[in-house]
Amino acid sequence: VTVYLDHNSTTPIRPEVRELYIELLDAQLGNASGSHAAGRRARAVVDDGRERIAAALGVPEEWVVFTSGGTEANNQALRGVLDNAGSGAAIATSTVEHSSVLQTALDLEQRGTKFLRVQVDQSGKIESDSLREALATPGLALLSIMTANNESGAVTPMAEVASIIDERGTERPLWHTDAVQALGKSPLAIADWGLDLVSLSAHKIGGPQGVGCLLRRPGIGIRPLLIGGGQESGARSGTENAAGIGACALAVQLAVEEEPTLSPRHLTFANELWHAVRLHVPDAKLVGPSLESPRLANTLNILFPGAEGHSLVARLDLEGLEASLGSACSSGALEASHVLLAMGYSDRQARAGLRLSMGRTTSHKDIHSAGDILGKTLQHVLPK
Ligand SMILES: Cc1ncc(COP(=O)(O)O)c(C=O)c1O
């Protein structure tokens, strides 16, 4: 038996979601733009999905634009706002954003957009002074700050960021958040925080891969990334992924409903696992917020002094524990984690952070086995 502790990378599809997904795939859904019964069936699924997501997250239905997932939603938010803002516009993001935000901002920078980097401290928390400095930039069109970090488990104090943005009064930029990792793991108060754009993805919460959405305040001007048939009220062309959208909506609804019970369970597991790790390796270091502070309870990122990240992950895999080094995208390459570097860790440390991320299906037995496997494996890989 293997223990899967890489839920921040992707999650197994939930049984209820799988059942609905298969039902929808078999329902002979037409093209949602079609005017026949098959088309109307698809349209009903898409409309119902929009309604469910809006209701679960407390935003009007018009906010929901379905996308192929978090990467597209992030690209759309950043490019959509900046392309519309004209020359001289600036963008600000934190230094620990997912690559789909950071690389997009870098690409915009290469094409003449001013790009401000908001710094974080060693726990991964946004530095208020750096945020204020970025916000004072003339022509700042968009601020993108993730709700929760996929590598460190740090959660942004969104109400605090909101009040710092409010200090700008009428000069406030649009505010986007990548809430892909926060959904289902940390409360989301989109309306209270005054967000303008929010990215979400289904496969991190037991939904299918390749579907998600961008929530956006309808009044704001964003240039569509995909143009063509004018679906999604012109915001995102392409035949709607009706079955995927139906499955995504159910996954979002369930994730929001279950978050209050899931997080405390994960915190208990996290404490147990961390305790087991410390028994075997007393000088192991927890990256990100302490277990007593607000954080994603499901995410433990650990540095083992002297361990080489890739061989540790490979060895754990052989022993039946599936984990990763920082973000999934970089685990194939030998690059250091930009998140750990931004948090002030050395290049060497930024190549060795072991990420263990739990999910809805993680059991107490999994945590127990993971502790055993870690103990056994670390004896072999750590210098004596
Ligand atoms: C914080 C964050 N944003 C965006 C994404 C990308 O989402 P998707 O895989 O749906 O493109 C991920 C997952 O890789 C993520 O962890």
mmCIF file of C-alpha atoms and ligand atoms in Angstrom:
data_model
loop_
_atom_site.group_PDB
_atom_site.id
_atom_site.type_symbol
_atom_site.label_atom_id
_atom_site.label_comp_id
_atom_site.label_asym_id
_atom_site.label_seq_id
_atom_site.Cartn_x
_atom_site.Cartn_y
_atom_site.Cartn_z
ATOM 1 C CA VAL A 1 0.000 0.000 0.000
ATOM 2 C CA THR A 2 1.196 3.464 -0.805
ATOM 3 C CA VAL A 3 0.501 6.573 1.200
ATOM 4 C CA TYR A 4 -0.281 9.535 -1.024
ATOM 5 C CA LEU A 5 0.721 12.821 0.578
ATOM 6 C CA ASP A 6 0.811 15.043 -2.495
ATOM 7 C CA HIS A 7 -2.713 16.464 -2.471
ATOM 8 C CA ASN A 8 -1.506 20.019 -3.150
ATOM 9 C CA SER A 9 -0.360 18.732 -6.491
ATOM 10 C CA THR A 10 -3.624 16.976 -7.321
ATOM 11 C CA THR A 11 -6.320 15.038 -5.480
ATOM 12 C CA PRO A 12 -8.159 11.800 -6.231
ATOM 13 C CA ILE A 13 -11.610 12.461 -7.670
ATOM 14 C CA ARG A 14 -14.335 12.257 -5.011
ATOM 15 C CA PRO A 15 -16.794 9.347 -5.407
ATOM 16 C CA GLU A 16 -19.861 11.651 -5.580
ATOM 17 C CA VAL A 17 -18.131 13.862 -8.133
ATOM 18 C CA ARG A 18 -16.994 10.894 -10.188
ATOM 19 C CA GLU A 19 -20.522 9.521 -10.230
ATOM 20 C CA LEU A 20 -21.986 12.809 -11.433
ATOM 21 C CA TYR A 21 -19.159 13.276 -13.960
ATOM 22 C CA ILE A 22 -19.768 9.850 -15.519
ATOM 23 C CA GLU A 23 -23.515 10.449 -15.505
ATOM 24 C CA LEU A 24 -22.987 13.719 -17.367
ATOM 25 C CA LEU A 25 -20.544 12.155 -19.840
ATOM 26 C CA ASP A 26 -23.203 9.561 -20.611
ATOM 27 C CA ALA A 27 -26.058 12.059 -20.778
ATOM 28 C CA GLN A 28 -25.454 12.860 -24.445
ATOM 29 C CA LEU A 29 -24.977 16.513 -23.689
ATOM 30 C CA GLY A 30 -24.910 18.582 -26.837
ATOM 31 C CA ASN A 31 -23.088 21.816 -27.476
ATOM 32 C CA ALA A 32 -24.383 24.263 -24.882
ATOM 33 C CA SER A 33 -24.915 26.798 -27.681
ATOM 34 C CA GLY A 34 -27.217 24.389 -29.560
ATOM 35 C CA SER A 35 -30.928 25.143 -29.657
ATOM 36 C CA HIS A 36 -32.067 21.507 -29.602
ATOM 37 C CA ALA A 37 -32.813 19.380 -26.556
ATOM 38 C CA ALA A 38 -29.235 18.057 -26.344
ATOM 39 C CA GLY A 39 -27.899 21.613 -26.379
ATOM 40 C CA ARG A 40 -30.409 22.693 -23.780
ATOM 41 C CA ARG A 41 -29.334 19.814 -21.537
ATOM 42 C CA ALA A 42 -25.729 21.000 -21.718
ATOM 43 C CA ARG A 43 -26.776 24.608 -21.133
ATOM 44 C CA ALA A 44 -28.746 23.564 -18.054
ATOM 45 C CA VAL A 45 -25.688 21.791 -16.633
ATOM 46 C CA VAL A 46 -23.485 24.859 -17.215
ATOM 47 C CA ASP A 47 -26.078 27.254 -15.763
ATOM 48 C CA ASP A 48 -26.644 25.035 -12.766
ATOM 49 C CA GLY A 49 -22.866 24.795 -12.197
ATOM 50 C CA ARG A 50 -22.558 28.568 -12.296
ATOM 51 C CA GLU A 51 -25.389 28.920 -9.811
ATOM 52 C CA ARG A 52 -23.918 26.388 -7.388
ATOM 53 C CA ILE A 53 -20.447 27.936 -7.429
ATOM 54 C CA ALA A 54 -21.811 31.450 -6.988
ATOM 55 C CA ALA A 55 -24.000 30.326 -4.080
ATOM 56 C CA ALA A 56 -21.187 28.367 -2.404
ATOM 57 C CA LEU A 57 -18.790 31.319 -2.596
ATOM 58 C CA GLY A 58 -21.248 34.161 -1.991
ATOM 59 C CA VAL A 59 -20.821 36.021 -5.284
ATOM 60 C CA PRO A 60 -23.366 36.851 -8.009
ATOM 61 C CA GLU A 61 -23.631 34.275 -10.815
ATOM 62 C CA GLU A 62 -22.375 36.799 -13.366
ATOM 63 C CA TRP A 63 -18.967 36.628 -11.700
ATOM 64 C CA VAL A 64 -18.277 33.047 -12.781
ATOM 65 C CA VAL A 65 -16.238 32.445 -15.947
ATOM 66 C CA PHE A 66 -15.375 28.785 -16.523
ATOM 67 C CA THR A 67 -11.813 28.046 -17.586
ATOM 68 C CA SER A 68 -9.549 25.043 -18.118
ATOM 69 C CA GLY A 69 -8.248 25.427 -14.555
ATOM 70 C CA GLY A 70 -6.134 27.607 -12.311
ATOM 71 C CA THR A 71 -3.360 28.340 -14.784
ATOM 72 C CA GLU A 72 -5.754 29.739 -17.358
ATOM 73 C CA ALA A 73 -7.669 31.695 -14.713
ATOM 74 C CA ASN A 74 -4.415 33.284 -13.492
ATOM 75 C CA ASN A 75 -3.213 34.076 -17.013
ATOM 76 C CA GLN A 76 -6.622 35.527 -17.845
ATOM 77 C CA ALA A 77 -6.756 37.697 -14.739
ATOM 78 C CA LEU A 78 -3.279 39.184 -15.207
ATOM 79 C CA ARG A 79 -3.191 39.539 -18.975
ATOM 80 C CA GLY A 80 -6.856 40.500 -19.124
ATOM 81 C CA VAL A 81 -6.427 43.466 -16.791
ATOM 82 C CA LEU A 82 -3.008 44.610 -18.049
ATOM 83 C CA ASP A 83 -3.894 44.335 -21.748
ATOM 84 C CA ASN A 84 -6.879 46.507 -21.032
ATOM 85 C CA ALA A 85 -5.046 49.030 -18.897
ATOM 86 C CA GLY A 86 -2.929 50.480 -21.691
ATOM 87 C CA SER A 87 0.681 51.552 -21.696
ATOM 88 C CA GLY A 88 2.285 52.775 -18.496
ATOM 89 C CA ALA A 89 0.229 50.407 -16.351
ATOM 90 C CA ALA A 90 1.930 48.429 -13.600
ATOM 91 C CA ILE A 91 1.315 45.099 -11.872
ATOM 92 C CA ALA A 92 2.313 43.898 -8.392
ATOM 93 C CA THR A 93 2.453 40.311 -7.126
ATOM 94 C CA SER A 94 4.085 38.617 -4.171
ATOM 95 C CA THR A 95 7.375 36.794 -4.725
ATOM 96 C CA VAL A 96 5.840 33.452 -3.693
ATOM 97 C CA GLU A 97 3.013 33.236 -6.228
ATOM 98 C CA HIS A 98 2.430 30.108 -8.292
ATOM 99 C CA SER A 99 4.423 30.061 -11.540
ATOM 100 C CA SER A 100 1.248 30.727 -13.541
ATOM 101 C CA VAL A 101 1.092 34.157 -11.889
ATOM 102 C CA LEU A 102 4.825 34.884 -11.620
ATOM 103 C CA GLN A 103 5.742 33.798 -15.138
ATOM 104 C CA THR A 104 2.822 35.766 -16.559
ATOM 105 C CA ALA A 105 3.937 38.868 -14.657
ATOM 106 C CA LEU A 106 7.509 38.344 -15.905
ATOM 107 C CA ASP A 107 6.233 37.982 -19.452
ATOM 108 C CA LEU A 108 4.247 41.208 -19.120
ATOM 109 C CA GLU A 109 7.369 42.871 -17.693
ATOM 110 C CA GLN A 110 9.388 41.807 -20.720
ATOM 111 C CA ARG A 111 6.808 43.509 -22.868
ATOM 112 C CA GLY A 112 7.044 46.804 -21.025
ATOM 113 C CA THR A 113 4.749 46.510 -17.996
ATOM 114 C CA LYS A 114 6.252 47.691 -14.714
ATOM 115 C CA PHE A 115 6.341 44.726 -12.303
ATOM 116 C CA LEU A 116 6.510 45.321 -8.550
ATOM 117 C CA ARG A 117 7.498 42.421 -6.281
ATOM 118 C CA VAL A 118 5.892 42.294 -2.858
ATOM 119 C CA GLN A 119 8.263 40.620 -0.385
ATOM 120 C CA VAL A 120 7.443 37.989 2.243
ATOM 121 C CA ASP A 121 9.093 37.232 5.590
ATOM 122 C CA GLN A 122 10.690 33.922 6.579
ATOM 123 C CA SER A 123 7.299 32.418 7.466
ATOM 124 C CA GLY A 124 5.962 33.301 4.021
ATOM 125 C CA LYS A 125 3.774 36.168 5.227
ATOM 126 C CA ILE A 126 3.389 39.297 3.086
ATOM 127 C CA GLU A 127 5.504 42.236 4.337
ATOM 128 C CA SER A 128 3.071 45.121 4.879
ATOM 129 C CA ASP A 129 5.693 47.777 4.140
ATOM 130 C CA SER A 130 6.604 46.165 0.851
ATOM 131 C CA LEU A 131 2.904 45.940 -0.009
ATOM 132 C CA ARG A 132 2.362 49.629 0.810
ATOM 133 C CA GLU A 133 5.359 50.560 -1.309
ATOM 134 C CA ALA A 134 4.037 48.596 -4.300
ATOM 135 C CA LEU A 135 0.573 50.088 -3.854
ATOM 136 C CA ALA A 136 2.016 53.602 -4.071
ATOM 137 C CA THR A 137 3.293 52.966 -7.622
ATOM 138 C CA PRO A 138 1.646 55.300 -10.119
ATOM 139 C CA GLY A 139 -0.447 53.461 -12.684
ATOM 140 C CA LEU A 140 -0.749 50.269 -10.617
ATOM 141 C CA ALA A 141 -3.586 48.429 -12.369
ATOM 142 C CA LEU A 142 -3.536 45.077 -10.581
ATOM 143 C CA LEU A 143 -2.354 43.540 -7.337
ATOM 144 C CA SER A 144 -2.202 39.729 -7.306
ATOM 145 C CA ILE A 145 -1.699 38.103 -3.904
ATOM 146 C CA MET A 146 -2.465 34.415 -3.401
ATOM 147 C CA THR A 147 -4.825 33.404 -0.590
ATOM 148 C CA ALA A 148 -2.700 30.425 0.447
ATOM 149 C CA ASN A 149 0.638 29.113 -0.691
ATOM 150 C CA ASN A 150 0.945 25.667 -2.262
ATOM 151 C CA GLU A 151 4.491 25.049 -1.003
ATOM 152 C CA SER A 152 4.732 26.583 2.463
ATOM 153 C CA GLY A 153 1.116 26.394 3.611
ATOM 154 C CA ALA A 154 1.238 30.107 4.501
ATOM 155 C CA VAL A 155 -2.173 31.781 4.482
ATOM 156 C CA THR A 156 -2.435 35.472 3.624
ATOM 157 C CA PRO A 157 -4.236 37.592 6.246
ATOM 158 C CA MET A 158 -6.689 38.746 3.590
ATOM 159 C CA ALA A 159 -8.629 41.187 5.803
ATOM 160 C CA GLU A 160 -5.346 42.923 6.653
ATOM 161 C CA VAL A 161 -4.320 43.136 2.980
ATOM 162 C CA ALA A 162 -7.803 44.453 2.165
ATOM 163 C CA SER A 163 -7.469 47.270 4.680
ATOM 164 C CA ILE A 164 -4.004 48.205 3.386
ATOM 165 C CA ILE A 165 -5.447 48.357 -0.146
ATOM 166 C CA ASP A 166 -8.308 50.494 1.157
ATOM 167 C CA GLU A 167 -5.778 53.066 2.402
ATOM 168 C CA ARG A 168 -5.335 53.956 -1.290
ATOM 169 C CA GLY A 169 -8.946 55.157 -1.487
ATOM 170 C CA THR A 170 -9.995 55.841 -5.068
ATOM 171 C CA GLU A 171 -6.482 55.015 -6.293
ATOM 172 C CA ARG A 172 -6.786 51.378 -5.303
ATOM 173 C CA PRO A 173 -5.810 48.872 -7.997
ATOM 174 C CA LEU A 174 -7.906 45.852 -8.908
ATOM 175 C CA TRP A 175 -7.213 42.968 -6.547
ATOM 176 C CA HIS A 176 -6.787 39.409 -7.785
ATOM 177 C CA THR A 177 -6.190 36.360 -5.642
ATOM 178 C CA ASP A 178 -5.136 32.862 -6.626
ATOM 179 C CA ALA A 179 -7.341 30.878 -4.249
ATOM 180 C CA VAL A 180 -6.562 27.506 -5.843
ATOM 181 C CA GLN A 181 -4.922 26.125 -2.687
ATOM 182 C CA ALA A 182 -7.143 27.918 -0.196
ATOM 183 C CA LEU A 183 -10.418 26.513 -1.497
ATOM 184 C CA GLY A 184 -11.682 23.828 0.869
ATOM 185 C CA LYS A 185 -8.753 24.317 3.256
ATOM 186 C CA SER A 186 -9.201 27.825 4.559
ATOM 187 C CA PRO A 187 -12.269 30.103 4.715
ATOM 188 C CA LEU A 188 -12.878 32.317 1.665
ATOM 189 C CA ALA A 189 -14.749 35.599 2.224
ATOM 190 C CA ILE A 190 -14.579 36.987 -1.302
ATOM 191 C CA ALA A 191 -17.186 39.708 -0.857
ATOM 192 C CA ASP A 192 -15.960 40.837 2.590
ATOM 193 C CA TRP A 193 -12.394 41.160 1.348
ATOM 194 C CA GLY A 194 -13.489 43.244 -1.632
ATOM 195 C CA LEU A 195 -11.796 41.031 -4.206
ATOM 196 C CA ASP A 196 -12.233 41.780 -7.899
ATOM 197 C CA LEU A 197 -10.848 38.544 -9.361
ATOM 198 C CA VAL A 198 -10.413 35.037 -7.918
ATOM 199 C CA SER A 199 -8.854 31.933 -9.530
ATOM 200 C CA LEU A 200 -10.064 28.434 -8.652
ATOM 201 C CA SER A 201 -9.323 24.924 -9.871
ATOM 202 C CA ALA A 202 -11.355 21.709 -9.509
ATOM 203 C CA HIS A 203 -8.631 19.080 -9.328
ATOM 204 C CA LYS A 204 -7.213 20.325 -6.030
ATOM 205 C CA ILE A 205 -10.531 19.617 -4.292
ATOM 206 C CA GLY A 206 -11.587 16.213 -5.603
ATOM 207 C CA GLY A 207 -12.862 17.425 -8.973
ATOM 208 C CA PRO A 208 -11.586 16.533 -12.434
ATOM 209 C CA GLN A 209 -8.359 17.935 -13.895
ATOM 210 C CA GLY A 210 -8.610 20.566 -16.612
ATOM 211 C CA VAL A 211 -11.517 22.640 -15.309
ATOM 212 C CA GLY A 212 -11.840 25.601 -12.976
ATOM 213 C CA CYS A 213 -13.011 29.164 -13.047
ATOM 214 C CA LEU A 214 -12.138 32.792 -12.755
ATOM 215 C CA LEU A 215 -14.539 34.804 -10.622
ATOM 216 C CA ARG A 216 -14.540 38.398 -11.707
ATOM 217 C CA ARG A 217 -16.516 41.493 -10.842
ATOM 218 C CA PRO A 218 -18.483 42.022 -14.075
ATOM 219 C CA GLY A 219 -17.959 45.797 -14.231
ATOM 220 C CA ILE A 220 -14.190 45.586 -14.642
ATOM 221 C CA GLY A 221 -12.677 45.623 -18.076
ATOM 222 C CA ILE A 222 -10.687 42.531 -18.895
ATOM 223 C CA ARG A 223 -9.596 41.545 -22.344
ATOM 224 C CA PRO A 224 -10.445 37.901 -23.062
ATOM 225 C CA LEU A 225 -7.509 35.560 -23.514
ATOM 226 C CA LEU A 226 -9.490 33.316 -25.853
ATOM 227 C CA ILE A 227 -11.604 34.845 -28.564
ATOM 228 C CA GLY A 228 -13.858 33.088 -31.017
ATOM 229 C CA GLY A 229 -17.408 31.908 -30.453
ATOM 230 C CA GLY A 230 -18.075 34.336 -27.623
ATOM 231 C CA GLN A 231 -19.101 31.788 -25.000
ATOM 232 C CA GLU A 232 -19.223 32.779 -21.311
ATOM 233 C CA SER A 233 -20.721 36.142 -22.311
ATOM 234 C CA GLY A 234 -17.678 36.795 -24.461
ATOM 235 C CA ALA A 235 -15.269 36.343 -21.557
ATOM 236 C CA ARG A 236 -13.976 32.928 -22.629
ATOM 237 C CA SER A 237 -14.595 31.445 -26.039
ATOM 238 C CA GLY A 238 -14.675 27.712 -26.657
ATOM 239 C CA THR A 239 -17.385 25.073 -26.376
ATOM 240 C CA GLU A 240 -18.170 24.711 -22.680
ATOM 241 C CA ASN A 241 -16.802 21.616 -20.924
ATOM 242 C CA ALA A 242 -20.322 20.872 -19.657
ATOM 243 C CA ALA A 243 -19.632 17.580 -17.866
ATOM 244 C CA GLY A 244 -16.433 18.965 -16.344
ATOM 245 C CA ILE A 245 -18.246 22.114 -15.241
ATOM 246 C CA GLY A 246 -21.010 20.091 -13.561
ATOM 247 C CA ALA A 247 -18.407 17.982 -11.741
ATOM 248 C CA CYS A 248 -16.358 21.063 -10.815
ATOM 249 C CA ALA A 249 -19.404 22.781 -9.326
ATOM 250 C CA LEU A 250 -20.240 19.814 -7.101
ATOM 251 C CA ALA A 251 -16.614 19.599 -5.964
ATOM 252 C CA VAL A 252 -16.581 23.315 -5.075
ATOM 253 C CA GLN A 253 -19.846 23.057 -3.192
ATOM 254 C CA LEU A 254 -18.683 20.067 -1.150
ATOM 255 C CA ALA A 255 -15.257 21.598 -0.493
ATOM 256 C CA VAL A 256 -16.798 24.761 0.932
ATOM 257 C CA GLU A 257 -19.298 22.787 3.027
ATOM 258 C CA GLU A 258 -16.670 20.476 4.487
ATOM 259 C CA GLU A 259 -13.834 22.946 5.085
ATOM 260 C CA PRO A 260 -14.776 23.677 8.718
ATOM 261 C CA THR A 261 -14.485 19.989 9.653
ATOM 262 C CA LEU A 262 -11.589 19.055 7.386
ATOM 263 C CA SER A 263 -9.081 21.666 8.589
ATOM 264 C CA PRO A 264 -9.184 20.686 12.287
ATOM 265 C CA ARG A 265 -8.721 17.027 11.323
ATOM 266 C CA HIS A 266 -5.714 17.932 9.199
ATOM 267 C CA LEU A 267 -4.245 20.003 12.018
ATOM 268 C CA THR A 268 -4.369 16.988 14.337
ATOM 269 C CA PHE A 269 -2.685 14.877 11.660
ATOM 270 C CA ALA A 270 -0.089 17.559 10.983
ATOM 271 C CA ASN A 271 0.840 17.700 14.656
ATOM 272 C CA GLU A 272 1.143 13.921 14.843
ATOM 273 C CA LEU A 273 3.261 13.698 11.729
ATOM 274 C CA TRP A 274 5.492 16.563 12.793
ATOM 275 C CA HIS A 275 5.936 14.948 16.201
ATOM 276 C CA ALA A 276 6.941 11.647 14.538
ATOM 277 C CA VAL A 277 9.416 13.464 12.288
ATOM 278 C CA ARG A 278 10.994 15.265 15.232
ATOM 279 C CA LEU A 279 11.396 11.996 17.120
ATOM 280 C CA HIS A 280 13.491 10.613 14.266
ATOM 281 C CA VAL A 281 15.229 13.849 13.257
ATOM 282 C CA PRO A 282 15.338 16.344 16.135
ATOM 283 C CA ASP A 283 16.879 19.093 14.002
ATOM 284 C CA ALA A 284 14.278 18.887 11.199
ATOM 285 C CA LYS A 285 12.948 22.359 10.404
ATOM 286 C CA LEU A 286 9.367 23.258 9.534
ATOM 287 C CA VAL A 287 9.147 25.723 6.655
ATOM 288 C CA GLY A 288 6.358 28.315 6.749
ATOM 289 C CA PRO A 289 4.104 29.288 9.650
ATOM 290 C CA SER A 290 4.338 27.338 12.904
ATOM 291 C CA LEU A 291 1.636 24.758 13.589
ATOM 292 C CA GLU A 292 0.154 27.137 16.156
ATOM 293 C CA SER A 293 -0.343 29.995 13.676
ATOM 294 C CA PRO A 294 -2.984 30.378 10.971
ATOM 295 C CA ARG A 295 -1.880 28.168 8.051
ATOM 296 C CA LEU A 296 -3.020 25.452 5.667
ATOM 297 C CA ALA A 297 -3.237 22.559 8.108
ATOM 298 C CA ASN A 298 -2.791 19.994 5.349
ATOM 299 C CA THR A 299 0.660 21.178 4.243
ATOM 300 C CA LEU A 300 3.960 20.341 5.927
ATOM 301 C CA ASN A 301 7.142 21.494 4.235
ATOM 302 C CA ILE A 302 10.189 20.144 6.030
ATOM 303 C CA LEU A 303 13.928 20.689 5.760
ATOM 304 C CA PHE A 304 16.180 17.855 6.885
ATOM 305 C CA PRO A 305 19.675 19.259 7.362
ATOM 306 C CA GLY A 306 22.077 17.375 5.131
ATOM 307 C CA ALA A 307 19.417 15.585 3.067
ATOM 308 C CA GLU A 308 19.371 15.868 -0.703
ATOM 309 C CA GLY A 309 15.777 16.526 -1.777
ATOM 310 C CA HIS A 310 15.549 14.474 -4.936
ATOM 311 C CA SER A 311 17.063 11.318 -3.525
ATOM 312 C CA LEU A 312 14.844 11.618 -0.444
ATOM 313 C CA VAL A 313 11.691 11.880 -2.567
ATOM 314 C CA ALA A 314 12.812 8.974 -4.780
ATOM 315 C CA ARG A 315 13.619 6.818 -1.767
ATOM 316 C CA LEU A 316 10.311 7.628 -0.074
ATOM 317 C CA ASP A 317 8.545 6.675 -3.287
ATOM 318 C CA LEU A 318 10.261 3.273 -3.252
ATOM 319 C CA GLU A 319 9.191 2.805 0.364
ATOM 320 C CA GLY A 320 5.583 3.672 -0.489
ATOM 321 C CA LEU A 321 5.271 7.322 0.485
ATOM 322 C CA GLU A 322 4.392 9.702 -2.339
ATOM 323 C CA ALA A 323 5.498 13.230 -1.531
ATOM 324 C CA SER A 324 7.108 16.046 -3.454
ATOM 325 C CA LEU A 325 9.668 18.785 -3.399
ATOM 326 C CA GLY A 326 7.877 22.093 -3.251
ATOM 327 C CA SER A 327 5.652 22.589 -6.258
ATOM 328 C CA ALA A 328 4.814 19.774 -8.645
ATOM 329 C CA CYS A 329 5.923 21.764 -11.659
ATOM 330 C CA SER A 330 9.468 22.052 -10.407
ATOM 331 C CA SER A 331 9.804 18.541 -8.991
ATOM 332 C CA GLY A 332 10.919 17.165 -12.354
ATOM 333 C CA ALA A 333 13.620 19.773 -12.710
ATOM 334 C CA LEU A 334 16.602 20.493 -10.499
ATOM 335 C CA GLU A 335 15.670 24.088 -9.827
ATOM 336 C CA ALA A 336 15.526 25.536 -6.362
ATOM 337 C CA SER A 337 12.070 26.492 -5.087
ATOM 338 C CA HIS A 338 11.443 30.186 -5.790
ATOM 339 C CA VAL A 339 9.115 30.162 -2.774
ATOM 340 C CA LEU A 340 11.796 29.014 -0.306
ATOM 341 C CA LEU A 341 14.325 31.404 -1.855
ATOM 342 C CA ALA A 342 11.866 34.285 -1.436
ATOM 343 C CA MET A 343 11.416 33.276 2.205
ATOM 344 C CA GLY A 344 15.149 33.704 2.721
ATOM 345 C CA TYR A 345 16.344 30.101 2.587
ATOM 346 C CA SER A 346 19.669 29.303 0.934
ATOM 347 C CA ASP A 347 19.891 27.820 -2.539
ATOM 348 C CA ARG A 348 20.809 24.470 -1.030
ATOM 349 C CA GLN A 349 17.851 24.514 1.360
ATOM 350 C CA ALA A 350 15.517 25.645 -1.416
ATOM 351 C CA ARG A 351 16.320 22.430 -3.274
ATOM 352 C CA ALA A 352 15.550 20.176 -0.323
ATOM 353 C CA GLY A 353 12.180 21.144 1.198
ATOM 354 C CA LEU A 354 10.083 17.988 1.423
ATOM 355 C CA ARG A 355 6.382 18.767 0.980
ATOM 356 C CA LEU A 356 3.834 16.453 2.541
ATOM 357 C CA SER A 357 0.275 17.492 1.731
ATOM 358 C CA MET A 358 -2.832 15.764 3.058
ATOM 359 C CA GLY A 359 -6.286 15.595 1.568
ATOM 360 C CA ARG A 360 -9.851 14.564 2.299
ATOM 361 C CA THR A 361 -8.986 10.881 1.878
ATOM 362 C CA THR A 362 -5.953 10.958 4.190
ATOM 363 C CA SER A 363 -6.562 8.669 7.156
ATOM 364 C CA HIS A 364 -5.065 8.350 10.580
ATOM 365 C CA LYS A 365 -3.477 5.105 9.395
ATOM 366 C CA ASP A 366 -1.824 6.984 6.508
ATOM 367 C CA ILE A 367 -0.266 9.430 8.944
ATOM 368 C CA HIS A 368 0.996 6.609 11.127
ATOM 369 C CA SER A 369 2.510 4.777 8.129
ATOM 370 C CA ALA A 370 4.002 8.003 6.773
ATOM 371 C CA GLY A 371 5.754 8.585 10.112
ATOM 372 C CA ASP A 372 7.192 5.048 10.027
ATOM 373 C CA ILE A 373 8.342 5.305 6.419
ATOM 374 C CA LEU A 374 9.940 8.687 7.052
ATOM 375 C CA GLY A 375 11.769 7.392 10.112
ATOM 376 C CA LYS A 376 13.095 4.350 8.285
ATOM 377 C CA THR A 377 14.102 6.257 5.153
ATOM 378 C CA LEU A 378 15.735 9.152 6.933
ATOM 379 C CA GLN A 379 18.046 6.770 8.787
ATOM 380 C CA HIS A 380 19.501 5.853 5.402
ATOM 381 C CA VAL A 381 19.718 9.219 3.711
ATOM 382 C CA LEU A 382 20.837 11.499 6.509
ATOM 383 C CA PRO A 383 24.531 11.915 7.251
ATOM 384 C CA LYS A 384 25.479 10.123 10.468
HETATM 385 C C1 LIG B 1 -1.503 28.051 -6.063
HETATM 386 C C2 LIG B 1 -1.775 27.410 -7.385
HETATM 387 N N1 LIG B 1 -2.227 28.161 -8.406
HETATM 388 C C3 LIG B 1 -2.487 27.637 -9.606
HETATM 389 C C4 LIG B 1 -2.308 26.308 -9.866
HETATM 390 C C5 LIG B 1 -2.580 25.780 -11.244
HETATM 391 O O1 LIG B 1 -3.851 25.199 -11.341
HETATM 392 P P1 LIG B 1 -4.160 24.184 -12.538
HETATM 393 O O2 LIG B 1 -3.360 22.949 -12.264
HETATM 394 O O3 LIG B 1 -5.641 23.964 -12.464
HETATM 395 O O4 LIG B 1 -3.754 24.850 -13.802
HETATM 396 C C6 LIG B 1 -1.825 25.474 -8.831
HETATM 397 C C7 LIG B 1 -1.593 24.029 -9.035
HETATM 398 O O5 LIG B 1 -0.676 23.590 -9.660
HETATM 399 C C8 LIG B 1 -1.553 26.048 -7.568
HETATM 400 O O6 LIG B 1 -1.086 25.313 -6.557
#
